Amino acid sequence: MATRTDPKKDVVIIGLGWTGAIMGMELANEGLDILALERGDDRSTVPDFQYPNIFDELKYAVRYDLMQKPVNSTLTVRHNTQETALPYRHLGSFLPGDGVGGAGVHWNGQNWRPQAVEYRLRSYVEETFGADIIPEDMQLQDWGVTAEELEPHLTKFESVAGIAGKAGNINGEIQEGGNPFEAPRSVEYPMPPLKNTWDSELFADAARKMGYHPFPRPSANASIQYVNDYGMQLGPCNYCGFCERFGCNNYSKSSPQVCILDALKRKPNFSYKAKCEVLKIEKAADGKTATGVTYFDDNTGEEVFQPADLVLVCAYSLHNVHLLLLSEIGQPYDPDTGEGVVGRNYSYQMTGGTSLWFKDKVFNPFVGTGSGGMTIDDFSMSQIDFGKEGFIGGSYITCGHTGGRPIQQMALPPGTPAWGAGWKEAVGEWYGHNLSIGSHGSNMAYRDTCLDLDPTYKDRHGRPLMRMTFNWKDNDIKMTQFMKARIEEIAESMNPDAMASGYKGDGAQYDVRPYQSTHNVGGAIMGTDPKTSAINRYLQSWDCHNVWVMGASAFPQNIQYNPTGAVGGLAYWALEALRKDYLPNPRPLM
Amino acid sequence: MREMPGRPSRRGFLKGTAAGVAIASLAGSANAQAPQKEPPPPLDQYERVYFNEAEWAFVMAACDRLIPSGGNGPGAIDCRVPVFIDRQLAGNFGTAADWYMQGPFDPAANPTLGFQSPLTPAEIYRQAIPVFQDWCKTNHGDSFENLEAATQDAALTSLQKGEVGLAPELRDFFQFLLANTKEGYFADPGYGGNHDMQAWVYIGFPGARGAFTSWPGRENAKYPLGPVSISGERA
């Protein structure tokens, strides 16, 4: 029970990462009185990411200093609905952020837009290949929005974040040097691409010779100095090699801190509190609206009720779903009956890669940035004949050093011993002689890949942990094996001295130990049918119209790209509906 | 600490440390400008914060096989890796301070579900070392630190393969030991290992330099500067 009730706010925002900062900024500009609640620590570039302390691989990359602490919040995992789920006791496979800035602090900055077909994947597959090719338990769904509708909002996010890249398709006209397979864009990227590292140039040359279309990765690492829509300044990246898992000391990697927060904090009608974890969204007696949130204030040890007219759920995707389940907003999904919507269609990301070693090439791998590098999209969703290949999905294929940090980024040729004299010899011989070509691909949602409340394990507040049920499926393994064959052709054409591939194969089980990606999506998915989606096409809860849920929890299945670009675009799309349609007349918009 | 037959002697550790300093001095003139640093105590005089004497003898010997001295590059002992591990086990890592450690526990669960032991890493070291030492005595006739190098390697291989009869709640012991050894080798020297940044010098990692603006895209051009640490030391 709350020990205190605070004065009502117009808006309460749960989580101060990318979407919380965007919603805060735009709604503060509307004159609303806003409070954001962030369960983690307060964080700013200085002192939290400053030179030289941030250049600490052990503290940040290995011990996860900027990430969520499982002692405070975690979930349980099982492979299928028959297994007993066990807690994700320390981080490995995915690294949710907490703290001000959220996962927008420690991301690499690979900022993509989904392909046009990905927003309407079920329709595309049915129209193009026939419904028969969809496996029975694959719950393919459309998003309820189109690439055309989202385009201005994706552009707005890219303008705020300051993305470096080269457009491939401006209003239908293919641009030399960009991605010819991207959905039409209205404008060029705000910044030119980053400088390439040599390894990615070698990859691009090899790909070009095979008839593919290499282009620079769209990057949230600034290539030039830049001032964004909110007057925030970014400085050009200096390729320090400490990007993913680190905050940027150089004001170069786009983050809520660098792009929004210092401007937002100046607004008198916006405030935020760190170390305040929302325990529950409270509902009105009729269950049709939320009255506010109850949160635990770690600063004072108090439970507080914060009334608000509008509740914006802007936490990490998994926590959005957890909070909806705990708050009983929307019917929980039941994988046995297929009924219910909250927790439905969890999906992950299918990645794989081939490493190459060259005795006579020196790459200086510590010269890197989180998202420089070159990509081909020739095997993307829109380019694959699903009927012929026997799977639904696609990948981008990419190469570029993000850093050469020796504890975690020491790739050694196959056959190297894990320890002893042979290992020591190998680290001296091969460090800096390696490049890696990666496949970053889609992952479909299935009837049994879902999120619900765990019957056994509790968090530090006594609330049930969320339970994830997930395993790899044949469709997605076929997809990644297809990419393996394509990548190995490119790799072999580069004549390495040694080569090793790592892709999921037949019978692969989801393993929570090795890092794979933090692209956990779904569970509070968007759509146009309240029977199969938790939120409508504007990201508004079907059940409580004053609860809006941002983030990748909205994706009905995973795209083949990193999610942040779409997450940012969806936030601006939702804002337009909120501003123009909802605030003047609060009600269910669909 | 007593001498280990067939192993680098205490004198050897001292020599290793001195050699490390000498290598660092040769790497650049920068050291000449830096204030003279007090050399750390020899490893047998190091004041441990977690390990007891028997554990320390094992960890010293095990690290010395996981990353041996001799050949190219420094070994774990030259880099003072055991100091790193001792400090890590006394800190947040050793106590699993950030991990979810509420029961019920199923330590024998499918390994793909991750760490499921009720014991912290520090407790796992403490309970696993005597089990492994007993196994070494039974199978090889002596404590690990007293075995010949080749026998030690064989014993560590058995440990790595799960052949020494560790209970499920101790099954991650070797993985922790190996990972912590490599961490201590390559982490910033502020954590007690990577002494004088020898491991960084060896592979050519420049540490916390943090700015390479003119370097992307250069072909086959080796970066010329030696490493710096977070505290500003250069090697």
mmCIF file of N, CA, C and O in Angstrom, chain A residues 93-123:
data_model
loop_
_atom_site.group_PDB
_atom_site.id
_atom_site.type_symbol
_atom_site.label_atom_id
_atom_site.label_comp_id
_atom_site.label_asym_id
_atom_site.label_seq_id
_atom_site.Cartn_x
_atom_site.Cartn_y
_atom_site.Cartn_z
ATOM 1 N N SER A 93 22.946 -13.508 -22.445
ATOM 2 C CA SER A 93 22.334 -13.444 -23.765
ATOM 3 C C SER A 93 21.872 -12.037 -24.155
ATOM 4 O O SER A 93 22.054 -11.613 -25.284
ATOM 5 N N PHE A 94 21.249 -11.331 -23.228
ATOM 6 C CA PHE A 94 20.776 -9.971 -23.524
ATOM 7 C C PHE A 94 21.032 -9.088 -22.305
ATOM 8 O O PHE A 94 21.120 -9.576 -21.187
ATOM 9 N N LEU A 95 21.171 -7.789 -22.558
ATOM 10 C CA LEU A 95 21.648 -6.850 -21.538
ATOM 11 C C LEU A 95 20.717 -5.647 -21.411
ATOM 12 O O LEU A 95 21.026 -4.556 -21.902
ATOM 13 N N PRO A 96 19.570 -5.821 -20.768
ATOM 14 C CA PRO A 96 18.682 -4.664 -20.620
ATOM 15 C C PRO A 96 19.375 -3.557 -19.841
ATOM 16 O O PRO A 96 20.148 -3.827 -18.918
ATOM 17 N N GLY A 97 19.088 -2.337 -20.235
ATOM 18 C CA GLY A 97 19.638 -1.214 -19.497
ATOM 19 C C GLY A 97 18.710 -0.833 -18.368
ATOM 20 O O GLY A 97 17.548 -1.231 -18.329
ATOM 21 N N ASP A 98 19.233 -0.114 -17.407
ATOM 22 C CA ASP A 98 18.359 0.696 -16.577
ATOM 23 C C ASP A 98 19.130 1.959 -16.270
ATOM 24 O O ASP A 98 20.242 2.152 -16.761
ATOM 25 N N GLY A 99 18.553 2.834 -15.493
ATOM 26 C CA GLY A 99 19.199 4.120 -15.291
ATOM 27 C C GLY A 99 18.754 5.096 -16.361
ATOM 28 O O GLY A 99 18.252 4.704 -17.423
ATOM 29 N N VAL A 100 18.922 6.380 -16.055
ATOM 30 C CA VAL A 100 18.519 7.420 -17.002
ATOM 31 C C VAL A 100 19.260 7.203 -18.322
ATOM 32 O O VAL A 100 20.473 7.009 -18.330
ATOM 33 N N GLY A 101 18.511 7.206 -19.410
ATOM 34 C CA GLY A 101 19.087 6.905 -20.726
ATOM 35 C C GLY A 101 18.808 5.478 -21.153
ATOM 36 O O GLY A 101 18.827 5.171 -22.340
ATOM 37 N N GLY A 102 18.571 4.613 -20.181
ATOM 38 C CA GLY A 102 18.212 3.229 -20.478
ATOM 39 C C GLY A 102 19.250 2.540 -21.348
ATOM 40 O O GLY A 102 20.452 2.816 -21.263
ATOM 41 N N ALA A 103 18.776 1.623 -22.191
ATOM 42 C CA ALA A 103 19.682 0.904 -23.089
ATOM 43 C C ALA A 103 20.213 1.830 -24.180
ATOM 44 O O ALA A 103 21.129 1.456 -24.907
ATOM 45 N N GLY A 104 19.652 3.047 -24.282
ATOM 46 C CA GLY A 104 20.163 4.045 -25.218
ATOM 47 C C GLY A 104 21.522 4.590 -24.815
ATOM 48 O O GLY A 104 22.143 5.333 -25.571
ATOM 49 N N VAL A 105 21.992 4.217 -23.624
ATOM 50 C CA VAL A 105 23.348 4.591 -23.205
ATOM 51 C C VAL A 105 24.367 3.603 -23.761
ATOM 52 O O VAL A 105 25.409 3.996 -24.260
ATOM 53 N N HIS A 106 24.060 2.307 -23.676
ATOM 54 C CA HIS A 106 25.090 1.317 -23.967
ATOM 55 C C HIS A 106 24.917 0.621 -25.313
ATOM 56 O O HIS A 106 25.624 -0.330 -25.602
ATOM 57 N N TRP A 107 24.015 1.128 -26.146
ATOM 58 C CA TRP A 107 23.876 0.500 -27.469
ATOM 59 C C TRP A 107 25.051 0.875 -28.357
ATOM 60 O O TRP A 107 25.820 1.792 -28.059
ATOM 61 N N ASN A 108 25.173 0.137 -29.467
ATOM 62 C CA ASN A 108 26.226 0.432 -30.429
ATOM 63 C C ASN A 108 25.869 1.585 -31.341
ATOM 64 O O ASN A 108 26.742 2.206 -31.938
ATOM 65 N N GLY A 109 24.575 1.808 -31.510
ATOM 66 C CA GLY A 109 24.157 2.893 -32.379
ATOM 67 C C GLY A 109 23.846 2.468 -33.802
ATOM 68 O O GLY A 109 23.894 3.291 -34.721
ATOM 69 N N GLN A 110 23.516 1.203 -33.993
ATOM 70 C CA GLN A 110 23.123 0.773 -35.343
ATOM 71 C C GLN A 110 21.649 1.109 -35.513
ATOM 72 O O GLN A 110 20.793 0.516 -34.885
ATOM 73 N N ASN A 111 21.397 2.084 -36.336
ATOM 74 C CA ASN A 111 20.060 2.672 -36.406
ATOM 75 C C ASN A 111 19.403 2.396 -37.755
ATOM 76 O O ASN A 111 19.757 3.011 -38.746
ATOM 77 N N TRP A 112 18.474 1.483 -37.759
ATOM 78 C CA TRP A 112 17.861 1.032 -39.014
ATOM 79 C C TRP A 112 16.378 1.361 -39.073
ATOM 80 O O TRP A 112 15.732 1.549 -38.053
ATOM 81 N N ARG A 113 15.868 1.360 -40.302
ATOM 82 C CA ARG A 113 14.424 1.340 -40.521
ATOM 83 C C ARG A 113 14.048 -0.057 -41.005
ATOM 84 O O ARG A 113 14.777 -0.617 -41.832
ATOM 85 N N PRO A 114 12.922 -0.591 -40.594
ATOM 86 C CA PRO A 114 12.472 -1.859 -41.172
ATOM 87 C C PRO A 114 12.205 -1.703 -42.670
ATOM 88 O O PRO A 114 11.994 -0.592 -43.168
ATOM 89 N N GLN A 115 12.228 -2.806 -43.390
ATOM 90 C CA GLN A 115 11.819 -2.764 -44.789
ATOM 91 C C GLN A 115 10.294 -2.624 -44.865
ATOM 92 O O GLN A 115 9.578 -3.009 -43.925
ATOM 93 N N ALA A 116 9.826 -2.123 -45.973
ATOM 94 C CA ALA A 116 8.384 -1.896 -46.123
ATOM 95 C C ALA A 116 7.590 -3.182 -45.896
ATOM 96 O O ALA A 116 6.527 -3.168 -45.259
ATOM 97 N N VAL A 117 8.101 -4.307 -46.383
ATOM 98 C CA VAL A 117 7.330 -5.560 -46.250
ATOM 99 C C VAL A 117 7.261 -6.033 -44.796
ATOM 100 O O VAL A 117 6.359 -6.821 -44.447
ATOM 101 N N GLU A 118 8.165 -5.574 -43.966
ATOM 102 C CA GLU A 118 8.184 -6.077 -42.585
ATOM 103 C C GLU A 118 7.002 -5.566 -41.762
ATOM 104 O O GLU A 118 6.577 -6.228 -40.824
ATOM 105 N N TYR A 119 6.474 -4.390 -42.106
ATOM 106 C CA TYR A 119 5.326 -3.859 -41.355
ATOM 107 C C TYR A 119 4.040 -4.623 -41.680
ATOM 108 O O TYR A 119 3.074 -4.547 -40.946
ATOM 109 N N ARG A 120 4.025 -5.260 -42.827
ATOM 110 C CA ARG A 120 2.815 -5.998 -43.232
ATOM 111 C C ARG A 120 3.237 -7.396 -43.682
ATOM 112 O O ARG A 120 2.903 -7.850 -44.769
ATOM 113 N N LEU A 121 3.927 -8.065 -42.766
ATOM 114 C CA LEU A 121 4.565 -9.317 -43.154
ATOM 115 C C LEU A 121 3.549 -10.405 -43.480
ATOM 116 O O LEU A 121 3.695 -11.129 -44.468
ATOM 117 N N ARG A 122 2.504 -10.518 -42.672
ATOM 118 C CA ARG A 122 1.515 -11.575 -42.966
ATOM 119 C C ARG A 122 0.860 -11.308 -44.320
ATOM 120 O O ARG A 122 0.768 -12.214 -45.153
ATOM 121 N N SER A 123 0.460 -10.080 -44.557
ATOM 122 C CA SER A 123 -0.188 -9.750 -45.838
ATOM 123 C C SER A 123 0.765 -9.991 -46.991
ATOM 124 O O SER A 123 0.380 -10.568 -48.015
#
